[in-house]
Short mmCIF file of C-alpha atoms in Angstrom, two decimals:
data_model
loop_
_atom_site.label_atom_id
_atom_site.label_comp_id
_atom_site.label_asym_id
_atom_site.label_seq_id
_atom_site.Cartn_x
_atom_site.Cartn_y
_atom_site.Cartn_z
CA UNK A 1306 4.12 33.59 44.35
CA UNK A 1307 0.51 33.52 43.04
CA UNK A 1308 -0.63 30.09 41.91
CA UNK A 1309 -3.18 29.60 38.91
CA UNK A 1310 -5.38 26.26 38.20
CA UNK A 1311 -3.87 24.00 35.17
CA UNK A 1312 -5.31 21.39 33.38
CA UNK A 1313 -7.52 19.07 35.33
CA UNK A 1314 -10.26 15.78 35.07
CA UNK A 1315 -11.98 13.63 37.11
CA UNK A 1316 -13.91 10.81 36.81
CA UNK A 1317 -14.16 7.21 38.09
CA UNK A 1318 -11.58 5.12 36.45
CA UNK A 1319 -12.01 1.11 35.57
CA UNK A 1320 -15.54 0.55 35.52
CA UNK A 1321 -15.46 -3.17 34.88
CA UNK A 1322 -18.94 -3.89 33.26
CA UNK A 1323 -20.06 -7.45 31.29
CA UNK A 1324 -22.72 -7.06 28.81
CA UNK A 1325 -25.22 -10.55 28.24
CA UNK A 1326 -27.32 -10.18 25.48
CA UNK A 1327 -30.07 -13.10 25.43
CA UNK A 1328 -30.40 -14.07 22.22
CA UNK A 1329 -32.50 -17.34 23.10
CA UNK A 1330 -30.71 -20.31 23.86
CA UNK A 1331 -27.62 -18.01 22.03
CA UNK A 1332 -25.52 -15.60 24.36
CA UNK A 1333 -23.44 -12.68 23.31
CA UNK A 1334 -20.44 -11.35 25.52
CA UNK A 1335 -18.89 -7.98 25.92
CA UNK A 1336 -16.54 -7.33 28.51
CA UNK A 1337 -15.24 -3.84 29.13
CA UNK A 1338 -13.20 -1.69 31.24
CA UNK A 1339 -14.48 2.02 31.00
CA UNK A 1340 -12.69 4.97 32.38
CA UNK A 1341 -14.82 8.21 32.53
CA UNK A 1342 -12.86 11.70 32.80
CA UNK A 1343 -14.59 15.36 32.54
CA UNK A 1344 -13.47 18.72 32.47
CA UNK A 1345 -14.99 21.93 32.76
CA UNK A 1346 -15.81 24.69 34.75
CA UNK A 1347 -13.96 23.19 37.42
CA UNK A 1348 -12.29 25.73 39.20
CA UNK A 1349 -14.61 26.72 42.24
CA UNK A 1350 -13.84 23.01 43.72
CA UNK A 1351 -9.91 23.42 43.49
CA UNK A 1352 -10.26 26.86 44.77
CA UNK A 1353 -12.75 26.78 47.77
CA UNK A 1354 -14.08 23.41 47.73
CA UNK A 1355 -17.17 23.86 46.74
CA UNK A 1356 -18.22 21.00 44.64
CA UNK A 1357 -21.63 22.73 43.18
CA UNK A 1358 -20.30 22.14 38.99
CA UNK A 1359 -19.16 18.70 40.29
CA UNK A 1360 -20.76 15.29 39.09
CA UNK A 1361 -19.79 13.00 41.44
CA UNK A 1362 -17.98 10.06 40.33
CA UNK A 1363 -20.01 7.60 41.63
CA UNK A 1364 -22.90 8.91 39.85
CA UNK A 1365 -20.39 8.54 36.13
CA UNK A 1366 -19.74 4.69 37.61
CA UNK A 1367 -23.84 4.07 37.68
CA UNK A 1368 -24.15 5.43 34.33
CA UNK A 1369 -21.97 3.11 32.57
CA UNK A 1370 -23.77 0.09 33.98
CA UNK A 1371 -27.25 1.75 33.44
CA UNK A 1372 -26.05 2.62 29.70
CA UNK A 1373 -25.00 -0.86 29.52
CA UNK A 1374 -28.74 -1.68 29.92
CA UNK A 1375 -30.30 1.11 27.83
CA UNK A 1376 -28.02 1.49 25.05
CA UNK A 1377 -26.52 -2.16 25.01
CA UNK A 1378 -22.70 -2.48 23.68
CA UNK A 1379 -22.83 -2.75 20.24
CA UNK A 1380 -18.94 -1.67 19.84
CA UNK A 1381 -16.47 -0.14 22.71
CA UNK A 1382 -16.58 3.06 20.42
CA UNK A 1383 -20.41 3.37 19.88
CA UNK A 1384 -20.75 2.83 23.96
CA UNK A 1385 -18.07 5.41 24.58
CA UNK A 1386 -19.83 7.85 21.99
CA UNK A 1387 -23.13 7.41 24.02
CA UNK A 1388 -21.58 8.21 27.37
CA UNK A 1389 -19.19 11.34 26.27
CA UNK A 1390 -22.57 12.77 24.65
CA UNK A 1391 -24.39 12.43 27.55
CA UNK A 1392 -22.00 13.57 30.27
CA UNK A 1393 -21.24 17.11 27.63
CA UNK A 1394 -24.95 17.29 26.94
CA UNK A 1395 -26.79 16.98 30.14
CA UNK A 1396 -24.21 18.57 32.31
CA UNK A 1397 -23.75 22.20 31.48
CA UNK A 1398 -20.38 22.66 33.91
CA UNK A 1399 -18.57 19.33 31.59
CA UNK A 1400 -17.17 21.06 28.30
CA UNK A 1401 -15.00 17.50 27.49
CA UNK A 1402 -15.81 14.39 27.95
CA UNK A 1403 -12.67 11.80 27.39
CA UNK A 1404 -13.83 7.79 27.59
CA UNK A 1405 -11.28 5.03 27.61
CA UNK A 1406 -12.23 1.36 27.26
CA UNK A 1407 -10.29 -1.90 27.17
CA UNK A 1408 -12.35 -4.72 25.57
CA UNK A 1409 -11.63 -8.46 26.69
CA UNK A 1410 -12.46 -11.06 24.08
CA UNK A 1411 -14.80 -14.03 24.66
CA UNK A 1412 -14.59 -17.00 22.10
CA UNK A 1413 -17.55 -19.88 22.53
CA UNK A 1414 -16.49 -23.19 23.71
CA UNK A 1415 -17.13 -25.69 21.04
CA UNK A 1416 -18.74 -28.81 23.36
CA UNK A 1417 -19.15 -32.40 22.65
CA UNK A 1418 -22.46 -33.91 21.46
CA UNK A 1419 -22.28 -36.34 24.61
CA UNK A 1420 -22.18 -33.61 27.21
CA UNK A 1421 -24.59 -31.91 24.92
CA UNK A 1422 -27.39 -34.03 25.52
CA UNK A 1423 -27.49 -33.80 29.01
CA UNK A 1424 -28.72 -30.76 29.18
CA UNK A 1425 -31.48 -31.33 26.59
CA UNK A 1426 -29.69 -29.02 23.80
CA UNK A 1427 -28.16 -29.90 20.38
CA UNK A 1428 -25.52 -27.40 21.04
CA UNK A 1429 -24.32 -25.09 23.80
CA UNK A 1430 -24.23 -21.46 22.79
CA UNK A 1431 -23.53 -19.97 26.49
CA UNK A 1432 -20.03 -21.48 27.38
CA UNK A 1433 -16.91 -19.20 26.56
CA UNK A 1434 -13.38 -18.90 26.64
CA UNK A 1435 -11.58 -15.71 27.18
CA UNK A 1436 -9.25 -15.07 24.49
CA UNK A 1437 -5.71 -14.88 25.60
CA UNK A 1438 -4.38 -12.79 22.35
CA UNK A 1439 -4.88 -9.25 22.44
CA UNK A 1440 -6.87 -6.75 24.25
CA UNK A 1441 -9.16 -3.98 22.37
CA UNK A 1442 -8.35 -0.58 23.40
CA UNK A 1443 -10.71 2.82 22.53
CA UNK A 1444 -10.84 6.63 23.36
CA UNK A 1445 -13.53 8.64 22.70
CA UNK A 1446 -13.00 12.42 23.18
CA UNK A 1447 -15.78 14.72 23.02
CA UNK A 1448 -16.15 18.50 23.85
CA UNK A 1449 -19.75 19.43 22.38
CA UNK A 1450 -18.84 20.17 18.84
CA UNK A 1451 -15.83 17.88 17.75
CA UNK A 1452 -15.29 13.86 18.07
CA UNK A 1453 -12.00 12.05 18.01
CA UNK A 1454 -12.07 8.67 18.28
CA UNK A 1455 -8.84 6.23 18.28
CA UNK A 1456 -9.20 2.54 18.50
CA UNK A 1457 -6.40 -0.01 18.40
CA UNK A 1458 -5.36 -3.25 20.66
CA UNK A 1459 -1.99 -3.80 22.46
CA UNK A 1460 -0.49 -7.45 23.66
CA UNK A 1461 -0.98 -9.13 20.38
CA UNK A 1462 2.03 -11.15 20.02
CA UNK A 1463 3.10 -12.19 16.50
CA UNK A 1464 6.46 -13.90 15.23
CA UNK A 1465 8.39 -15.19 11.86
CA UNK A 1466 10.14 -17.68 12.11
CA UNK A 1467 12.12 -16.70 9.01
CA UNK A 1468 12.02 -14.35 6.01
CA UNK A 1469 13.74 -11.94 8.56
CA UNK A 1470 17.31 -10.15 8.33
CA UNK A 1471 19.55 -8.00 10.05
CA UNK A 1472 23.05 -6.75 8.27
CA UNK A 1473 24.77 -4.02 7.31
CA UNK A 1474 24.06 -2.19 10.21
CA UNK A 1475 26.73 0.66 12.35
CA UNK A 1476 29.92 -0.73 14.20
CA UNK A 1477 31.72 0.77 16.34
CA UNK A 1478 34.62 -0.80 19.29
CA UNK A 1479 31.00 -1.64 21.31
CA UNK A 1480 29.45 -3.91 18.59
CA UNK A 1481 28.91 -7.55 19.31
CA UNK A 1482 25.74 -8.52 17.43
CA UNK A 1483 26.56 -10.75 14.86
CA UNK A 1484 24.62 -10.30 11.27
CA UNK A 1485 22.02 -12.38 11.17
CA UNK A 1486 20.46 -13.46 7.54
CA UNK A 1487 17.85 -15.61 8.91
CA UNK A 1488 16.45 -14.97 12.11
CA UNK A 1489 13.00 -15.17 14.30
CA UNK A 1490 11.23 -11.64 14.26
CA UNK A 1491 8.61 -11.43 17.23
CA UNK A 1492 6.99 -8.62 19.09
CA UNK A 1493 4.12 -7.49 21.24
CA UNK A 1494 2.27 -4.89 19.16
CA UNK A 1495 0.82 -1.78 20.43
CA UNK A 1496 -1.30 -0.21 17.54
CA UNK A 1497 -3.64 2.87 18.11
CA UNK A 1498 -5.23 4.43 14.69
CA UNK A 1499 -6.80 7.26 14.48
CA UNK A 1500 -10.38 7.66 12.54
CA UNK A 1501 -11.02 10.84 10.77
CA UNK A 1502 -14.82 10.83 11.73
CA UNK A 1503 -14.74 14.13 13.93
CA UNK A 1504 -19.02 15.09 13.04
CA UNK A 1505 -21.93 13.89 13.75
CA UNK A 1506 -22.44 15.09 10.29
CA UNK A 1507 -20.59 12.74 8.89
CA UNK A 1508 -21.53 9.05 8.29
CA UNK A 1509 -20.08 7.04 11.33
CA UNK A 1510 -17.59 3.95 10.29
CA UNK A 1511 -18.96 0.49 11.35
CA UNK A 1512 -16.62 -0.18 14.48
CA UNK A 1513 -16.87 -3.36 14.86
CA UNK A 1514 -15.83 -4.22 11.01
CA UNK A 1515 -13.19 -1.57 11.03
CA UNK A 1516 -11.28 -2.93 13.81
CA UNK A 1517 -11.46 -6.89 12.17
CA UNK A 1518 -10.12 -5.41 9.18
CA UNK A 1519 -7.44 -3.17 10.35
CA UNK A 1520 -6.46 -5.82 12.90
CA UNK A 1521 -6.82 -8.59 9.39
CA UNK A 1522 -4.53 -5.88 7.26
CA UNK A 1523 -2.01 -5.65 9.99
CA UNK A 1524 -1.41 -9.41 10.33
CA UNK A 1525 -1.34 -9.34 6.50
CA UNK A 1526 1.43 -7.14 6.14
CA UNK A 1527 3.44 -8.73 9.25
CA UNK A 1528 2.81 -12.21 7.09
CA UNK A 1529 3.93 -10.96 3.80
CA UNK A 1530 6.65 -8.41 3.95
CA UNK A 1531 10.27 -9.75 4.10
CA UNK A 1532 11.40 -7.77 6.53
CA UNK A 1533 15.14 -6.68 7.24
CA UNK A 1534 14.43 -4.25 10.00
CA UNK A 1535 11.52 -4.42 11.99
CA UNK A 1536 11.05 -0.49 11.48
CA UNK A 1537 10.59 -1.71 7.59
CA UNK A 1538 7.44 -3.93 8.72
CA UNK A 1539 6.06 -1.56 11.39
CA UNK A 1540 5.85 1.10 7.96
CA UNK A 1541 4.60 -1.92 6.03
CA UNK A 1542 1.84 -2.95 8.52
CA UNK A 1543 0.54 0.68 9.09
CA UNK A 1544 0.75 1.12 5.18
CA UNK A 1545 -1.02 -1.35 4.59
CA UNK A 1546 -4.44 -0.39 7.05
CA UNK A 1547 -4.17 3.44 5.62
CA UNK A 1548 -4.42 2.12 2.10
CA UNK A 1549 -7.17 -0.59 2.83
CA UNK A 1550 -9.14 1.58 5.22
CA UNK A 1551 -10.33 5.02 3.96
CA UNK A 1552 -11.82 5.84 7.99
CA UNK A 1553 -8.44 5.82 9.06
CA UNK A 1554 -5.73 8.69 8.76
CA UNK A 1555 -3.17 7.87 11.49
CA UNK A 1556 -1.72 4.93 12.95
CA UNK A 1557 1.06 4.70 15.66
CA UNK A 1558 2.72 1.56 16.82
CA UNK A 1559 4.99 0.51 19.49
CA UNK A 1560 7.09 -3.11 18.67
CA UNK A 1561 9.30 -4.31 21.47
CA UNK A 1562 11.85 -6.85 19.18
CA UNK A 1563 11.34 -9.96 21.12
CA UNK A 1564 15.18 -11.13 20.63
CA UNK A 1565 15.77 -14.64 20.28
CA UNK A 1566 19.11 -15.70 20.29
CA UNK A 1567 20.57 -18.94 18.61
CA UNK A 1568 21.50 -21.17 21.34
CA UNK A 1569 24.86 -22.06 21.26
CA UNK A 1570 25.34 -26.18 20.99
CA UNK A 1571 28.78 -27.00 19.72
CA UNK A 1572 29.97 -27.71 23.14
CA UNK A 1573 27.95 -30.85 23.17
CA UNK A 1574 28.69 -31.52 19.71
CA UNK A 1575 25.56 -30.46 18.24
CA UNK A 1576 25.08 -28.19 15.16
CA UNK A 1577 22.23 -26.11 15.75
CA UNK A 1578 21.00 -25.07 12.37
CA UNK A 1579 18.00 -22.33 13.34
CA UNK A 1580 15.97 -24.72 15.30
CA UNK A 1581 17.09 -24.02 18.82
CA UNK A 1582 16.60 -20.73 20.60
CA UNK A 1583 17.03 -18.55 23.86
CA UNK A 1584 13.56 -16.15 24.03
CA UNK A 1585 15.32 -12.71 25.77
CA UNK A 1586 12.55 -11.18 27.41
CA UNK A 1587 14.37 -7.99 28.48
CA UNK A 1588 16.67 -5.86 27.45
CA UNK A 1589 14.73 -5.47 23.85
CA UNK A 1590 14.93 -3.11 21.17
CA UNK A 1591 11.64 -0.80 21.19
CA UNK A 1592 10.53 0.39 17.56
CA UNK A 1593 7.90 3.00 17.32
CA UNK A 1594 6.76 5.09 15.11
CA UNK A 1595 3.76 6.95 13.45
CA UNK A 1596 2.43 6.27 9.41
CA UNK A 1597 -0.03 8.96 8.30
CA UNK A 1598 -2.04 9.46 5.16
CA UNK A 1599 -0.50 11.89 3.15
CA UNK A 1600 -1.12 15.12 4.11
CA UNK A 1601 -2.78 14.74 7.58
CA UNK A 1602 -1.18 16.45 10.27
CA UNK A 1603 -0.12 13.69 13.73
CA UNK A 1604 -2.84 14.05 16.61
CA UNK A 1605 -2.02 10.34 18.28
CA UNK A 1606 0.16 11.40 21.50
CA UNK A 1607 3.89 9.86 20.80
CA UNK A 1608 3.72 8.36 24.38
CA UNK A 1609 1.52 5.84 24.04
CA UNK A 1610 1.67 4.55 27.84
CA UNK A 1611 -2.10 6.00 29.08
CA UNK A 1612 -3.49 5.52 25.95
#
């Protein structure tokens, strides 16, 4: 039976590059993971071998450290902008250029004036911390003409310790779970929002600001809405960052319900009165779903797992 070519990439995956920026005796991090794929006219290489349209992925791995150096990282999505341009631009056989990045937080380490001293400085501004909340996640897809950019962050782990319920819910002969009227809500949120600059026509959002914010509205809404489903405050959060943020059209989360179970203490004569808990780290409830502005048609894949 004749066989035809599909869809196919390539690329050098998990370029782990770190950005200093020498600001005098003041250092700036970034810390990125960048995955480069292309597609194109790609054919002749599947078919015979012949890699003459191919870019080899080595050379994509030595651009992102020498863009690094030229263009500096001002945002994951302004770096990943710079490198799908170039790799659509300069190389006629590439039609689509598709850049993922994972951004690791750095927070400076706040030192002591005695250990200041030492090292004949009032303050140290070149000692960090990596952050061990959430990790910054980008992909910039570009195909000559059009731009779509989503941004979001995964691993952030949040939790009430109240305001939460869950009643009122199915039964059937399989039903346990109790109702609960006060109960810990936790989860690991997966976020990825999707901005509607597609032009290079069109004024470009300021990255870095957009992501503080939505990341600020998010925690907001998780915060302040008393929440008796945690579907009800994965609709509140997203709400929240379309209605705050005009550069954003689509969000889509995923919210593993981090159970935690009231401990059971009556054997040993103890009441426990919501203070003492079992964390369940699997099985869990997964919530997911996608908020839109009104009117704006889905584009964020509902499998979220390679994005």
């Amino acid at each position: 039976m004749p066989t035809i070519l599909g869809q196919n990439q390539y690329g050098k995956a998990e370029n782990r590059v770190v950005k200093i920026t020498r600001d005098g005796d003041t250092h700036h991090i970034k810390d990125l993971n960048v995955s480069v794929a292309l597609s194109g006219d790609m054919g002749d290489v599947h078919y015979s071998g012949s890699n003459a349209n191919v870019l080899p992925t080595d050379t994509t791995k030595n651009t992102v450290y020498a863009f690094a150096k030229e263009h500096g990282i001002e945002s994951a999505e302004q770096f990943g902008i710079h490198l799908a341009r170039h790799f659509v631009s300069s190389q006629e056989p590439i039609h689509r250029a598709r850049i993922r990045i994972e951004e690791y937080s750095w927070e400076r380490i706040a030192t002591s004036d005695g250990n200041s001293r030492f090292i004949g400085a009032d303050e140290v501004k070149h000692s960090f911390v990596r952050k061990g909340q959430e990790t910054r996640v980008s992909q910039i897809t570009y195909d000559g003409e059009n731009w779509e950019v989503i941004s979001g962050l995964k691993d952030l782990t949040v939790m009430n310790s109240t305001n939460s319920e869950f009643w009122g819910y199915v039964k059937d002969k399989y039903t346990t779970l109790k109702e609960a009227y006060d109960r810990i809500l936790a989860t690991d949120v997966s976020a990825r929002w999707r901005y509607n600059w597609t032009s290079d026509e069109q004024r470009m959002p300021n990255w870095e600001k957009s992501y503080e914010q939505a990341r600020k509205h998010m925690l907001h809404a998780f915060a302040e809405t008393y929440s008796l489903s945690l579907q009800q405050t994965l609709y509140q959060m997203g709400s929240r960052i379309i209605n705050s943020r005009s550069e954003i059209d689509e969000i889509r989360f995923s919210l593993p319900n981090n159970h935690h179970f009231l401990v059971d203490l009556e054997p040993f004569g103890l009441k426990n009165d919501n203070e003492v808990y079992f964390a369940a780290d699997r099985p869990y409830g997964l919530i997911e779903a996608t908020v839109l502005r009104d009117g704006v048609e889905p584009k964020i894949p509902v499998d979220m797992t390679n994005l």
